[in-house]
Short mmCIF file of C-alpha atoms and ligand atoms in Angstrom, two decimals:
data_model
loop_
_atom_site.label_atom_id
_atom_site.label_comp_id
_atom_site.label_asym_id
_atom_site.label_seq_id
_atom_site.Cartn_x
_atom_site.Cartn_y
_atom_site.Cartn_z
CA UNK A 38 -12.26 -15.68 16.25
CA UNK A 39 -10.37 -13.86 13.80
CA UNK A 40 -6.52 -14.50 13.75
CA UNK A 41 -3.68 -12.44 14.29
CA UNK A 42 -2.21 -11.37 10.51
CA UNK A 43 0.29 -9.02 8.85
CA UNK A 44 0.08 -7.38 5.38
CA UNK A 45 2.19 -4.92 3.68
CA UNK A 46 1.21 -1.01 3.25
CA UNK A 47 2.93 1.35 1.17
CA UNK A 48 2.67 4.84 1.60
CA UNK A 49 2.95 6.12 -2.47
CA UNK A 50 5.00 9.09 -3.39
CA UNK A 51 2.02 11.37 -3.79
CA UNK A 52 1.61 10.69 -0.15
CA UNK A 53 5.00 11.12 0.91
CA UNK A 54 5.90 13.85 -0.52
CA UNK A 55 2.64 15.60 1.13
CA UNK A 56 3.92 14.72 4.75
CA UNK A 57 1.04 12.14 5.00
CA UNK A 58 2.93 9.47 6.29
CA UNK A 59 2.39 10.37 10.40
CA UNK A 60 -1.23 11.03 9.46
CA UNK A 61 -1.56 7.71 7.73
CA UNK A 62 0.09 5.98 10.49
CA UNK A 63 -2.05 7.05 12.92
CA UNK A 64 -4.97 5.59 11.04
CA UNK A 65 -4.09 2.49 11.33
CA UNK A 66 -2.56 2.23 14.37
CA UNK A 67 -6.37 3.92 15.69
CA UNK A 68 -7.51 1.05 14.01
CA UNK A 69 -5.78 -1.70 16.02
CA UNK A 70 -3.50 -2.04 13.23
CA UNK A 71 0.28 -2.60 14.80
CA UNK A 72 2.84 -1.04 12.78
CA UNK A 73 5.72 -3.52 13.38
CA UNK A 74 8.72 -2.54 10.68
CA UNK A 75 8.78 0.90 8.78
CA UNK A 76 11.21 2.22 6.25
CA UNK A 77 11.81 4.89 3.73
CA UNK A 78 13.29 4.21 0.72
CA UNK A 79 13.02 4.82 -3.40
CA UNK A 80 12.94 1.66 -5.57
CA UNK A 81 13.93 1.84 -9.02
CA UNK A 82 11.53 0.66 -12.17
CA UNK A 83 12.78 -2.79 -12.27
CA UNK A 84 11.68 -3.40 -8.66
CA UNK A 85 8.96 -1.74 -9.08
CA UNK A 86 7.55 -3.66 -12.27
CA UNK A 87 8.84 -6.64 -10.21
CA UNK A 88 6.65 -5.59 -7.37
CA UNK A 89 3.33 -5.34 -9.57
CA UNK A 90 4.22 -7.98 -11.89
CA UNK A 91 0.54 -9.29 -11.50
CA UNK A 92 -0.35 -6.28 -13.47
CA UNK A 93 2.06 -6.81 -16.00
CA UNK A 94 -0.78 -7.04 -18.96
CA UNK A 95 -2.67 -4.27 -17.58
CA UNK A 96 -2.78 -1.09 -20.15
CA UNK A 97 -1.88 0.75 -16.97
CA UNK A 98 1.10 -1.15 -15.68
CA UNK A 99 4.33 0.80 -17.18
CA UNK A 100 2.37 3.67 -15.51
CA UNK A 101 2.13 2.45 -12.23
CA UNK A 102 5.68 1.30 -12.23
CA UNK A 103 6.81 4.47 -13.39
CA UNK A 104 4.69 6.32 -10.71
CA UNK A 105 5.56 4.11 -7.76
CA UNK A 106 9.52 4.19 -8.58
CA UNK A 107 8.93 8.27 -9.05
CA UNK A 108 10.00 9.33 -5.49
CA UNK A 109 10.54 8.17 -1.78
CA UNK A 110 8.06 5.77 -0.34
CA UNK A 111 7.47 4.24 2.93
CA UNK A 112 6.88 0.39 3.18
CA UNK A 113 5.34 -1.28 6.52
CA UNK A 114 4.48 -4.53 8.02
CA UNK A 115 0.71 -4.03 9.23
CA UNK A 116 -0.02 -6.61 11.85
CA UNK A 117 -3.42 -6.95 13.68
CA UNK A 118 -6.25 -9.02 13.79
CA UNK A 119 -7.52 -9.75 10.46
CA UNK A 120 -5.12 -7.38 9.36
CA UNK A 121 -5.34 -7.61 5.67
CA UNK A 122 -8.82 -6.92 5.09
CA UNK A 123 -9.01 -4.61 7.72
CA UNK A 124 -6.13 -2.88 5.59
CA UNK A 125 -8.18 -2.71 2.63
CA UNK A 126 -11.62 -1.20 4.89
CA UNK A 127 -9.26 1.62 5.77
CA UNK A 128 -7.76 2.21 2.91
CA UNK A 129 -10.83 2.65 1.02
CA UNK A 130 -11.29 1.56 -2.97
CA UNK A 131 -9.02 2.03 -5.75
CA UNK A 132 -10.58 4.95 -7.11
CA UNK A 133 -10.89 7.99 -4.41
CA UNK A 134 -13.88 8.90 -6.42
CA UNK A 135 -15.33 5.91 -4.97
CA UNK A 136 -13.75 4.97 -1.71
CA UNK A 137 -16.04 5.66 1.43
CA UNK A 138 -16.30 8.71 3.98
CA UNK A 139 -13.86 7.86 6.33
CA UNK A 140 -11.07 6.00 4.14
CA UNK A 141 -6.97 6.73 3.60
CA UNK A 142 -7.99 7.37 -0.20
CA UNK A 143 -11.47 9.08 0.29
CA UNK A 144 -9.12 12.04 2.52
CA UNK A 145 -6.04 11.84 1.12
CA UNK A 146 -6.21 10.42 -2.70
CA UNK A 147 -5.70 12.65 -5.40
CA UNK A 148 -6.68 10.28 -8.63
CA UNK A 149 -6.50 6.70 -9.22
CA UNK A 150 -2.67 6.61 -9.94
CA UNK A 151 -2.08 8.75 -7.20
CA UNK A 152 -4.22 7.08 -4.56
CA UNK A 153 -1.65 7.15 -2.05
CA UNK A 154 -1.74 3.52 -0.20
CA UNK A 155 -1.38 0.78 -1.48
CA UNK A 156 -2.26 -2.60 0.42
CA UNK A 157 -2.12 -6.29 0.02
CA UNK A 158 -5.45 -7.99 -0.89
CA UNK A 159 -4.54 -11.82 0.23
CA UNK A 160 -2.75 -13.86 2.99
CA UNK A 161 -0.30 -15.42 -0.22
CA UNK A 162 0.11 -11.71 -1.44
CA UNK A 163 1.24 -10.62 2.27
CA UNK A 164 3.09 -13.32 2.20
CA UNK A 165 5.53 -12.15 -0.73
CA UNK A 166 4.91 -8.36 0.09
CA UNK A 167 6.44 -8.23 2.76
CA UNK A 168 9.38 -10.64 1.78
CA UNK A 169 9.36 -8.60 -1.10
CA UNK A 170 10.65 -5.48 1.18
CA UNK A 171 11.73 -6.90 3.91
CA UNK A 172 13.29 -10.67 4.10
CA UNK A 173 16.93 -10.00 1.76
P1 LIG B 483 -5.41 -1.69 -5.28
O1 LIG B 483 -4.23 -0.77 -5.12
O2 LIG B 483 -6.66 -1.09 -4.73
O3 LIG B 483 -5.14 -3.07 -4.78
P2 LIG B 483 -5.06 -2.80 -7.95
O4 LIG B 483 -6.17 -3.24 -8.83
O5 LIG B 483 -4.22 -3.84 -7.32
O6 LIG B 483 -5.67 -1.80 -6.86
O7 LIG B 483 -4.15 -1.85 -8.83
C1 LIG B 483 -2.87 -1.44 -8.39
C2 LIG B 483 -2.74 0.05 -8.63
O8 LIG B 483 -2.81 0.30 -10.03
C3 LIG B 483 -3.88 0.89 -8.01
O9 LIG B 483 -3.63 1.25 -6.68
C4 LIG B 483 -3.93 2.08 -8.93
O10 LIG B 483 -3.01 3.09 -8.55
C5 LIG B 483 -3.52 1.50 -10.26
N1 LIG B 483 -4.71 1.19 -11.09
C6 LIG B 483 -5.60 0.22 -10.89
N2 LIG B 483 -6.56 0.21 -11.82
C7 LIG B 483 -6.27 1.22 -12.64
C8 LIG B 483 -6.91 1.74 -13.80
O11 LIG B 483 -7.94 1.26 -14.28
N3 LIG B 483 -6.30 2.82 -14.36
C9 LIG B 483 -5.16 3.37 -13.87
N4 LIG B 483 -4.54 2.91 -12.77
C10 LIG B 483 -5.09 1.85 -12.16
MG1 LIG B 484 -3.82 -4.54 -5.44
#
């Protein structure tokens, strides 16, 4: 039996600013994925490189903090049964170019910067995700 988990999902300002955020929502929640807290907000570059901080030595981090502080975003706590890699399923791979038929990023990515979701990839990840956004 799989157990009952939540993970964060973040709905990235190339996203939001489309109006993808009811079409996103009702992918997951088609998916048996619960959407139990929601809210809009814009975080600034130091939460943002705070947020990725596991990428901090990547050539791409300043990028990605740049991009995800760039505009409005909307955070949620996913919860469902094996809820964090059924996130990831859905949400298809990093890269649109190679996410599957079906996936958030296959429809709705635009590059790999702008590949509108982002989603945790572990239970300890979840874990400080969602405390992250939502446990002040
Ligand atoms: P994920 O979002 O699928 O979990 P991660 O490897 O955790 O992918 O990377 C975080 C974000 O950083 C990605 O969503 C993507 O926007 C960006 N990113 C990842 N790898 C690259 C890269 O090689 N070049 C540019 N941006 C990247
Ligand atoms: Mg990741």
């Amino acid at each position: 039996m799989n157990r009952i988990e939540q993970t964060l999902s973040i709905v990235k300002p190339d996203a939001v600013e489309r109006n993808l955020t009811e079409n996103i929502k009702r992918v997951f929640t088609e998916n048996k994925l619960k959407i139990v807290q929601e809210k809009k907000i814009q975080i600034s570059k130091e939460e943002a490189a705070e947020f990725y901080k596991v990428h901090q030595t990547k050539p791409f981090y300043e990028r990605l903090c740049n991009y995800l502080s760039s505009g409005p975003i909307t955070v949620m706590i996913l919860e469902g049964e094996d809820a964090i890699k059924a996130n990831r399923r859905i949400m298809g791979a990093t890269d649109p170019k190679n996410a599957e038929e079906g996936t958030i990023r296959k429809q709705y990515g635009l590059s790999i910067d702008k590949n509108s979701i982002h989603g945790s990839d572990s239970i300890e990840n979840a874990k400080k995700e969602i405390e992250f956004f939502f446990k002040n």
